[in-house]
Amino acid sequence: MNHPQTACLNADLHCHSVISDGTLEPEALAARAHANGVQLWSLTDHDEIAGQRRARDAAHALGLPYLTGVEISVTFAGTTVHIVGLGFDPDNAALAAGLVATRGGRRGRAMEMSEGLAKAGIHGAYEGALRYVGNPELISRMHFARYLIDSKVCGDAQEVFRKYLTAGKPGYVEHRWSALRDAVTWIVEAGGIAVIAHPARYKFSPSAEYALFSEFIAYGGRGVEVVTGSHSAAEAVRYADTALEFSLLGSRGSDFHSPTESHADLGSLPPLPAKLTPVWTALEDRVLLPA
Ligand code: AMP
Ligand code: MN
Ligand code: MN
Ligand code: MN
């Protein structure tokens, strides 16, 4: 493969397929990653690894090295935090059971979200959102957003989230995801590396953020996303310093969901800052190479 140890490798280690809240099939994502020059790829669906085999096979058919991936929803200090797992054994039973448990509350939560929206005059949102769902176990706020946009309630996803799907708004439901300790442990015990996804998104106080990073490391977490479609250039600079401060490996991923909705396309991000150790240098023996 193309020297995975180099910081300038075009690694894209975060994206979503129809198996969670993306709009493309794993094969179409692999083709897009390859066409965009990605040299090491991972599909990281929310709370679900059912797409891993398809993603790997499609990547390998294109000669593209692959890392197993997932993005686990966690509740930490009352906030939803996402933990990306990379390079784990996809057949690990404890990880699979943990993901089943994490997915478990989504249907009931979606029905409650729909009730909240109905009180605000938007009826039938659960059934509407279901039309956009590829995996019945993985109904997400993003599917509600697509329904509300297509039914002209809102113009874009930012407006949907701002008006309806965030704390205090009619379609928002408090939800308890997995514990940070559990998510990191599932990933680590399955032989993978745990990475804090898009840290700038959480808007933690400095002390809560310090607690997140310290606890994450205490549980065995080793990486942080620095260059991601969810970060501005200034946020990437800031979290590169955080990675150094906590001796964490740096990760890079577009968080691509859809050709029409995403900030960043697969493989399109700037490189990781050269002062960081890329997470893929620690995953060399976990990279699945094409035959
Ligand atoms: P859920 O896991 O059901 O809470 O849905 C979270 C998903 O919604 C994220 O993974 C994003 O895909 C999407 N999302 C969250 N916040 C926003 C936002 N402000 N604008 C657009 N998409 C968002
Ligand atoms: Mn998503
Ligand atoms: Mn995320
Ligand atoms: Mn994501």
Tab-separated table of C-alpha atoms and ligand atoms in Angstrom, residues 16 21 46 142 255 257, ligand 2:
chain	number	residue	atom	x	y	z
A	16	HIS	CA	-21.834	7.372	6.677
A	21	ASP	CA	-27.865	8.328	8.147
A	46	HIS	CA	-23.521	5.468	13.645
A	142	MET	CA	-31.094	13.305	10.018
A	255	ASP	CA	-17.914	12.937	8.014
A	257	HIS	CA	-23.195	11.880	4.549
B	2	MN	MN	-24.873	11.539	11.053
